[in-house]
Tab-separated table of N, CA and C in Angstrom:
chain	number	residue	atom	x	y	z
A	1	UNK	N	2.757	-4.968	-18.818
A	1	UNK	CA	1.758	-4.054	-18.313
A	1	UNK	C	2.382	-2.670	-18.186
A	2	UNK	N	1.572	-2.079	-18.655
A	2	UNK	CA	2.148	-0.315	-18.248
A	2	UNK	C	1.640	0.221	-17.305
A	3	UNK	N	2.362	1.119	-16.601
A	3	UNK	CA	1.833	1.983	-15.508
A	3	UNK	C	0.416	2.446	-15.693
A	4	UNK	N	-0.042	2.557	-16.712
A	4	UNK	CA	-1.330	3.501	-17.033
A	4	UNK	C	-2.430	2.182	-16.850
A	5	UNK	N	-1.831	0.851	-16.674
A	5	UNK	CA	-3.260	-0.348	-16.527
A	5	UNK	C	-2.601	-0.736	-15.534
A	6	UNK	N	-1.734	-0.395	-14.669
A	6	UNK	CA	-1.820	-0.940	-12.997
A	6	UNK	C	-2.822	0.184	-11.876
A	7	UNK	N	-3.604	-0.535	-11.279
A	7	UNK	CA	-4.089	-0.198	-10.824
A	7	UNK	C	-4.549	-0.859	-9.331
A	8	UNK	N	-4.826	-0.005	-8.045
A	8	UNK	CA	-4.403	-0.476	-6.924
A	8	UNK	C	-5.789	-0.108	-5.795
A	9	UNK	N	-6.052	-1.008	-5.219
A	9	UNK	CA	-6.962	-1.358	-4.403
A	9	UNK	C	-6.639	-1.413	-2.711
A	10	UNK	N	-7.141	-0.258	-1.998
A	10	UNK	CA	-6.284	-0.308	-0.404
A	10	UNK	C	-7.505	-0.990	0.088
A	11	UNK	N	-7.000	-1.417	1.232
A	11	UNK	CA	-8.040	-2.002	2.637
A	11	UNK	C	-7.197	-1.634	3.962
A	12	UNK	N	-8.119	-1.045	4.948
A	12	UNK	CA	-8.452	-0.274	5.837
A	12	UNK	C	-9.381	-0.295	6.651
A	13	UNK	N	-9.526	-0.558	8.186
A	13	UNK	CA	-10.371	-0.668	8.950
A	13	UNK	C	-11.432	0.649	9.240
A	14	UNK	N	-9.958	1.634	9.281
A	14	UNK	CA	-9.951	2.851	9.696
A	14	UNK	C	-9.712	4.185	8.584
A	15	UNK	N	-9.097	5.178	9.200
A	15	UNK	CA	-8.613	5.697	8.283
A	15	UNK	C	-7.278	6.206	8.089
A	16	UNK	N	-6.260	6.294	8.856
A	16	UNK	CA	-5.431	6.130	9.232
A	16	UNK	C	-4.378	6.485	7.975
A	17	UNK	N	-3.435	6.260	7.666
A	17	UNK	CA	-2.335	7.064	7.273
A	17	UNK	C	-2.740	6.420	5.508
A	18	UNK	N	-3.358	5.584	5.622
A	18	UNK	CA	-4.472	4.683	4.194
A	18	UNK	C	-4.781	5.940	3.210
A	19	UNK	N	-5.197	6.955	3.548
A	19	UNK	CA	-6.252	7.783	3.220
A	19	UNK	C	-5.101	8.862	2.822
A	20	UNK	N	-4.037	8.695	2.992
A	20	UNK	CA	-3.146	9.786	2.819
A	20	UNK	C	-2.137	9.547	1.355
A	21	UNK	N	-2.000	8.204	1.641
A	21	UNK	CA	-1.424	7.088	0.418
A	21	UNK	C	-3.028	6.969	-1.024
A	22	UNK	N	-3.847	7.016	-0.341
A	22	UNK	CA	-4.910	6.798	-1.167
A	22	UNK	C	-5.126	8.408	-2.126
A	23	UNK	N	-5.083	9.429	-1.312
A	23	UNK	CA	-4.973	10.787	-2.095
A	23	UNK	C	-3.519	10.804	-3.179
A	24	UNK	N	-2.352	10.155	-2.740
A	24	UNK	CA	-0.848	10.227	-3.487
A	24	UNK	C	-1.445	9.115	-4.789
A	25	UNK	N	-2.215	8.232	-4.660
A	25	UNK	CA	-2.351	6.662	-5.947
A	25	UNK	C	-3.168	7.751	-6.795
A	26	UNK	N	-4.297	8.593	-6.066
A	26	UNK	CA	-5.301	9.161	-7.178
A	26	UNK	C	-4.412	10.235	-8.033
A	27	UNK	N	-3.421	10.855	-7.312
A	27	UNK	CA	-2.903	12.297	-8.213
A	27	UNK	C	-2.130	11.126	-9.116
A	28	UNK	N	-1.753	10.292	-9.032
A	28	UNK	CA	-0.896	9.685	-10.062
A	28	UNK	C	-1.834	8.791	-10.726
A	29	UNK	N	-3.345	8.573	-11.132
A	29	UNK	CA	-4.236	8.287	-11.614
A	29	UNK	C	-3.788	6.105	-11.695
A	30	UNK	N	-3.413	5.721	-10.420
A	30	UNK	CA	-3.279	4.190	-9.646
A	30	UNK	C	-4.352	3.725	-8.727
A	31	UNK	N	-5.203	4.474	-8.160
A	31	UNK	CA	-6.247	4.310	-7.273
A	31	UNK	C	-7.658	3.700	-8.508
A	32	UNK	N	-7.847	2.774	-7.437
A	32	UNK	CA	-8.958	1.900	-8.068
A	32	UNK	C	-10.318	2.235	-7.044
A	33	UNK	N	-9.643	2.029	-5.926
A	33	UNK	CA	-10.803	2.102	-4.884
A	33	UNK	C	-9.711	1.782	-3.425
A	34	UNK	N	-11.021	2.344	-2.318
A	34	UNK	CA	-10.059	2.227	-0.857
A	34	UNK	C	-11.358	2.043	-0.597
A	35	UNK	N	-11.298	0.804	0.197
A	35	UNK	CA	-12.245	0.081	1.205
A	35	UNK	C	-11.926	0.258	2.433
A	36	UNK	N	-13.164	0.438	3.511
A	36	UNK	CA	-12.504	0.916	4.641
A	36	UNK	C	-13.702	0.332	5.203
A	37	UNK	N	-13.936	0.859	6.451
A	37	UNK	CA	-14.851	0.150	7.771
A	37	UNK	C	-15.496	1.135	8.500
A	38	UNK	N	-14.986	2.561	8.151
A	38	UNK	CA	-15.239	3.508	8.559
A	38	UNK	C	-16.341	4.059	7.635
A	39	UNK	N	-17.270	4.911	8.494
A	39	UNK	CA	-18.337	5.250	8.017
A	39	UNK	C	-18.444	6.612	7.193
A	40	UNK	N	-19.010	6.440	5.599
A	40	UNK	CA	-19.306	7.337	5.018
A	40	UNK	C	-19.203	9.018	5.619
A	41	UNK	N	-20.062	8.983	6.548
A	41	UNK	CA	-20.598	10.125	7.106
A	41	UNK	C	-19.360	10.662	8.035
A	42	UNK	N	-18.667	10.198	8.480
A	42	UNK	CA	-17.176	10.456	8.803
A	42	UNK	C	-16.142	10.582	8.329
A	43	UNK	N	-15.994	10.616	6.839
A	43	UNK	CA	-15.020	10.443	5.851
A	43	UNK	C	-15.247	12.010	5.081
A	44	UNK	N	-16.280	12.554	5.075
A	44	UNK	CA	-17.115	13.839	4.588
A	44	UNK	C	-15.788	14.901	4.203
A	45	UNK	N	-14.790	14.467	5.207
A	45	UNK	CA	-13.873	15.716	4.621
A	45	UNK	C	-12.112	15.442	3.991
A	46	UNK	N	-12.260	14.037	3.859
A	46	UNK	CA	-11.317	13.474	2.884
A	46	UNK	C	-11.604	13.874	0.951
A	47	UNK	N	-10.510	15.021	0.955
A	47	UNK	CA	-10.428	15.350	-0.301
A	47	UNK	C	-9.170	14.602	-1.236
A	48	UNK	N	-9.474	15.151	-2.806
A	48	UNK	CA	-8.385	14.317	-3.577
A	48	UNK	C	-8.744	13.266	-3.618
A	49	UNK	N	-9.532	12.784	-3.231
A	49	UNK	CA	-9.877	10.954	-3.353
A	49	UNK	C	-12.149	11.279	-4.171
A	50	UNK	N	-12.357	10.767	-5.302
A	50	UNK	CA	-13.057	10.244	-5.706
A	50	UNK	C	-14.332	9.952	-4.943
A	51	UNK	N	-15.337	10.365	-4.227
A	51	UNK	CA	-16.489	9.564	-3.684
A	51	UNK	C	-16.265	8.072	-4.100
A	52	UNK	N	-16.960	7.771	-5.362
A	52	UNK	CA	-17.099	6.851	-5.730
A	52	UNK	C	-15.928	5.593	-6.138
A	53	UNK	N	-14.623	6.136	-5.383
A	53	UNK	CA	-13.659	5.320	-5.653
A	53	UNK	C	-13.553	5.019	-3.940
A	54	UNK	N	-14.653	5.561	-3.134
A	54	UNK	CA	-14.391	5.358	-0.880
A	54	UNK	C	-15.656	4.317	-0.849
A	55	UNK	N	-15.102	3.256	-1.240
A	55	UNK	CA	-15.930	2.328	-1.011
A	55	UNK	C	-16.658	1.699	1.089
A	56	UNK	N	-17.003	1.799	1.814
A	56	UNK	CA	-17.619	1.881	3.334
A	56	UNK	C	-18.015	0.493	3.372
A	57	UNK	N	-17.426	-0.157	4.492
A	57	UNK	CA	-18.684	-1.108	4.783
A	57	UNK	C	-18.574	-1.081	6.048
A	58	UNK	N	-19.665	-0.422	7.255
A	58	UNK	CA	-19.747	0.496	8.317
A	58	UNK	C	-19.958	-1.069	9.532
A	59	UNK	N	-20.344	-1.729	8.873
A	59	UNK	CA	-21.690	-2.575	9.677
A	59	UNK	C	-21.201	-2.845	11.069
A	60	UNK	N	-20.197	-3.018	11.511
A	60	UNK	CA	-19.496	-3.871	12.292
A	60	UNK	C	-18.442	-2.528	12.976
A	61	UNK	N	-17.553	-2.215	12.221
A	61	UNK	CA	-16.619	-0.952	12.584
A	61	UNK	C	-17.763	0.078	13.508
A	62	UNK	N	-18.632	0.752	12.957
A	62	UNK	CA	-19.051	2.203	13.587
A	62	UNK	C	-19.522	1.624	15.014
A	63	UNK	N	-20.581	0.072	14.998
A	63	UNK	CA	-20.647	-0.068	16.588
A	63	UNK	C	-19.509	-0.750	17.003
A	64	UNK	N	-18.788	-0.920	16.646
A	64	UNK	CA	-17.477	-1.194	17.723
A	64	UNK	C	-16.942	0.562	18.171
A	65	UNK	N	-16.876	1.069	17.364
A	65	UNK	CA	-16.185	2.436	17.578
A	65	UNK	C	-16.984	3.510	18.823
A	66	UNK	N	-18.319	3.077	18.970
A	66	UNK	CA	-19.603	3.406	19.978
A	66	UNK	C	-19.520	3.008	20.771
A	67	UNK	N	-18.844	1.928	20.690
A	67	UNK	CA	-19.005	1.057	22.210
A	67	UNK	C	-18.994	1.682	23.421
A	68	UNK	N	-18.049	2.227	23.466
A	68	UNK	CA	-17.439	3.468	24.558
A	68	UNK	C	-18.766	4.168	25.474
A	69	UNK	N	-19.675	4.898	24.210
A	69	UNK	CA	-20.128	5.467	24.712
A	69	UNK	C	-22.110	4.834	25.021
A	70	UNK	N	-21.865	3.659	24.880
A	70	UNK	CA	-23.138	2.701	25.016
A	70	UNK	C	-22.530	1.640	26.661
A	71	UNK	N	-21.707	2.231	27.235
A	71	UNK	CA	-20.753	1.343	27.972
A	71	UNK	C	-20.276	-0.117	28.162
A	72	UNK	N	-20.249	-0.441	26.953
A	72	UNK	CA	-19.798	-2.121	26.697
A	72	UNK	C	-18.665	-2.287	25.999
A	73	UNK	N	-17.400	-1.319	26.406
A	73	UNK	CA	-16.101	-1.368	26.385
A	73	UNK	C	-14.967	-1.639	27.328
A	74	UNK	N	-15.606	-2.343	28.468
A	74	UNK	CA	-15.288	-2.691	29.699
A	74	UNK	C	-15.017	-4.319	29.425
A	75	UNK	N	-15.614	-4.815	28.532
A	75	UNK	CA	-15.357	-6.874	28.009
A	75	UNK	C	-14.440	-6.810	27.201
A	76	UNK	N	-12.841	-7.235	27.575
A	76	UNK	CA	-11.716	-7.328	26.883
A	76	UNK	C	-12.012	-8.255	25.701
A	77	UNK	N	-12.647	-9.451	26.572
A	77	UNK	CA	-12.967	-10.479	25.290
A	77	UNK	C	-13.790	-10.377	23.913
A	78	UNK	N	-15.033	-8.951	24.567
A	78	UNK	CA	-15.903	-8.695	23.729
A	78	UNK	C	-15.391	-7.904	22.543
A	79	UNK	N	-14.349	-6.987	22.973
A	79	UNK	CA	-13.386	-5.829	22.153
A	79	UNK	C	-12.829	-6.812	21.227
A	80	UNK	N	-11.694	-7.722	21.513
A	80	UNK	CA	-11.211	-8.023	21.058
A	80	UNK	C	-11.850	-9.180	19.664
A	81	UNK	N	-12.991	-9.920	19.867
A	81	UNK	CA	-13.578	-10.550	18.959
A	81	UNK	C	-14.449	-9.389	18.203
A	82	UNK	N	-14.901	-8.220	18.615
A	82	UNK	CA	-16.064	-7.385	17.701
A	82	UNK	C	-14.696	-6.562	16.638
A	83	UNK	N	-13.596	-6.706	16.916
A	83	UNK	CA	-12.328	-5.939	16.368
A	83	UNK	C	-12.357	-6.990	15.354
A	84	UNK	N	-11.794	-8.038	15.516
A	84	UNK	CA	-11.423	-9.223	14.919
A	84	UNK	C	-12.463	-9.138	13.643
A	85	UNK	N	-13.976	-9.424	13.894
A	85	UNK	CA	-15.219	-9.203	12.879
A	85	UNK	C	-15.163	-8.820	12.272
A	86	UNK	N	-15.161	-7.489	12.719
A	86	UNK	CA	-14.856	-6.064	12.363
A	86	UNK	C	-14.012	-6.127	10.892
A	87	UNK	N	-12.733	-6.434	11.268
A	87	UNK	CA	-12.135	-6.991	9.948
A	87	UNK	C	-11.915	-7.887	9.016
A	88	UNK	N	-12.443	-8.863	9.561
A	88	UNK	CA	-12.727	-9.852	8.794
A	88	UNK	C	-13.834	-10.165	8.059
A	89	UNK	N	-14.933	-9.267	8.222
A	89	UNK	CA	-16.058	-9.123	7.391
A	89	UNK	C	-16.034	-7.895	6.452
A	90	UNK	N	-15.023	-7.102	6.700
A	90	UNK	CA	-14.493	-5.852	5.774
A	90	UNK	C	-14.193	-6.544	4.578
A	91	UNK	N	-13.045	-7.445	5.058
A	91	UNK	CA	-12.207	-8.432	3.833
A	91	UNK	C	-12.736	-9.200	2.922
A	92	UNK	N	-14.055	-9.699	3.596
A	92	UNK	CA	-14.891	-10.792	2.912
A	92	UNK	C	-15.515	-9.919	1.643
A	93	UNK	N	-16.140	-8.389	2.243
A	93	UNK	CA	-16.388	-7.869	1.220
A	93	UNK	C	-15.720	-7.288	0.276
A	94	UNK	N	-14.397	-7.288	0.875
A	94	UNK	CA	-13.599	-6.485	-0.879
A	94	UNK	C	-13.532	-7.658	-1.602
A	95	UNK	N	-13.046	-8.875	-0.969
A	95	UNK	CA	-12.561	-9.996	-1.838
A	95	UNK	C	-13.902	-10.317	-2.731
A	96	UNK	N	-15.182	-9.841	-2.347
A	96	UNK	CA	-16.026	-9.793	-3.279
A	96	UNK	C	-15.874	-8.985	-4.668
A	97	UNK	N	-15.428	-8.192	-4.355
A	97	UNK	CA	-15.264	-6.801	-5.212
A	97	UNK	C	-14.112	-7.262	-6.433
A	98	UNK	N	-13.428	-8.111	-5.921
A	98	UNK	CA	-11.861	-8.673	-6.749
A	98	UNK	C	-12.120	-9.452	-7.946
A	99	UNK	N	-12.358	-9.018	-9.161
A	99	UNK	CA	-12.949	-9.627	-10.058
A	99	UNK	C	-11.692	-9.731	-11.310
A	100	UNK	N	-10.709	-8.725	-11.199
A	100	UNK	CA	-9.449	-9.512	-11.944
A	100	UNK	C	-7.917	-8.913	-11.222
A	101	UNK	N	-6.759	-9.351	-12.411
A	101	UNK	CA	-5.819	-8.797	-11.757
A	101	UNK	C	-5.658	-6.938	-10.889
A	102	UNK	N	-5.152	-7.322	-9.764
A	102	UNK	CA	-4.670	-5.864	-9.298
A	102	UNK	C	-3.850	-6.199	-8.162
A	103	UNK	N	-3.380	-5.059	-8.103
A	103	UNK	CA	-2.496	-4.745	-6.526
A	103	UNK	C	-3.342	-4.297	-5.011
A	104	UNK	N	-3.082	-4.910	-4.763
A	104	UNK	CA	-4.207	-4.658	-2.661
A	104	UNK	C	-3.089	-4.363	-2.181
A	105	UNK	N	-3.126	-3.294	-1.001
A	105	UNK	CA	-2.402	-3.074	-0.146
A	105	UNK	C	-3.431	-2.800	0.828
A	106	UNK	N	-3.225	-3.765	2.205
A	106	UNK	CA	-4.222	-3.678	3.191
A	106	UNK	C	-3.474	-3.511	4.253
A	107	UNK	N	-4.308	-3.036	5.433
A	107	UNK	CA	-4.230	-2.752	6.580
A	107	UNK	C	-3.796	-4.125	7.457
A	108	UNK	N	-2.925	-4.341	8.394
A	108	UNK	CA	-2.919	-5.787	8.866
A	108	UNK	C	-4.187	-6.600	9.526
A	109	UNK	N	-4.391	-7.478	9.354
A	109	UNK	CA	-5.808	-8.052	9.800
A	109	UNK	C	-7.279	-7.605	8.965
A	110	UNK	N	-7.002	-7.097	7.746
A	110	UNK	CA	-7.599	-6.888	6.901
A	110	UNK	C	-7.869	-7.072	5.263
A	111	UNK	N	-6.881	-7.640	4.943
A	111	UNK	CA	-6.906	-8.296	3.579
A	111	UNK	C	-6.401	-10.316	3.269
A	112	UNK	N	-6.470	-11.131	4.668
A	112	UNK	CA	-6.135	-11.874	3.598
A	112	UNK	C	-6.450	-12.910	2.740
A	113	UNK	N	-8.181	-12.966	3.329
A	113	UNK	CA	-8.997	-13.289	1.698
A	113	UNK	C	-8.275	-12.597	0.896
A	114	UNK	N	-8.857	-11.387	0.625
A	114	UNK	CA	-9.048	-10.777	-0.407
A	114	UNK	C	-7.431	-10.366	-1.342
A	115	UNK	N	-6.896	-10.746	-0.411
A	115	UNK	CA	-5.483	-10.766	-0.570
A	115	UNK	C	-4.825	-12.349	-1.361
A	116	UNK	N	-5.550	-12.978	-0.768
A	116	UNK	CA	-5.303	-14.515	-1.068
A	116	UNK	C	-5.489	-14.553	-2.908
A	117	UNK	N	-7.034	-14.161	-2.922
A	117	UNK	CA	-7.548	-13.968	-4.064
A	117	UNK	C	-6.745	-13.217	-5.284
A	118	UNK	N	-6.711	-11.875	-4.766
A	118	UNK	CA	-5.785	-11.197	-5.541
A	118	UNK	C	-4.502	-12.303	-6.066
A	119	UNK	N	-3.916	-12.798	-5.528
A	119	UNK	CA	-2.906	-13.480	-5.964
A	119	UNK	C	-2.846	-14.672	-6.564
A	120	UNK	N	-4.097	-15.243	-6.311
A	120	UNK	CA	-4.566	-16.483	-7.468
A	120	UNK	C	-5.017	-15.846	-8.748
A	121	UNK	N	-5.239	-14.518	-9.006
A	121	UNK	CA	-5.579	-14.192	-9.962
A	121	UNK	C	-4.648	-13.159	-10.574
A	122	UNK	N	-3.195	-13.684	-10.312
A	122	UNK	CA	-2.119	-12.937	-10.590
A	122	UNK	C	-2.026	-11.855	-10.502
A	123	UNK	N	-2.737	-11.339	-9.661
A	123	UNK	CA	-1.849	-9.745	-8.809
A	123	UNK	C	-1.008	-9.644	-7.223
A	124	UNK	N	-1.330	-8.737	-7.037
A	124	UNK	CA	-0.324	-8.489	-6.352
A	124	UNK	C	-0.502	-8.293	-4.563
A	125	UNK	N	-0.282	-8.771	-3.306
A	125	UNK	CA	-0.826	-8.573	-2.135
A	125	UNK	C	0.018	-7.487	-1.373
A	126	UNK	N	-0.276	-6.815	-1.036
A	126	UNK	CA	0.817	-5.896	0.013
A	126	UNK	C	0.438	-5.951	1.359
């Protein structure tokens, strides 16, 4: 395989230092896509990265991230399982997305379907 057909797939709850690595894969033309949890409409000023390579799946992340201010961030137990979801229904959907070989590099608690997958289909998990 040559550098020019590896190509690399992040996962991300958030946006976090992901988005910084995800601008460095695109200038070196390695970015496939970055899945995240974070919502479209909050991402508005992440440049160097592709629209259509910031794949969102909000559903779960943006009301956990509200919680705060709806006041139902006071249930340790509740935080901690809507977090948990949160990423584990992120994952479910990239591992949808995983249709042949590539490289994932995910966020912890966020890839390892999709991570699993990746590697039955001879790529690569980070």
């Amino acid at each position: 395989m040559s550098l020019s057909e590896f190509r690399i797939i992040q996962t991300t709850i958030g946006r976090f230092h992901h988005f910084h690595l995800a601008r460095q894969l695109e200038h070196f033309n390695l970015l496939s896509a970055i899945f995240t949890g974070y919502p479209l409409s909050k991402l508005s000023d992440e440049t160097g990265i592709p629209i259509e390579k910031i794949h969102s799946f909000p559903w779960l992340q943006t009301p956990y991230m509200a919680r705060g201010r709806v006041k139902i961030d006071w249930w340790n137990w509740l935080n901690r399982e809507w977090a948990w979801q949160a990423h584990q229904t992120l994952d479910l959907y990239v591992s949808k997305h995983i249709k042949e070989f590539t490289t994932i590099i995910s966020l912890s608690g966020s890839g390892l379907v999709s991570g699993l997958k990746t590697q039955r289909l001879g790529g690569y998990f980070i």
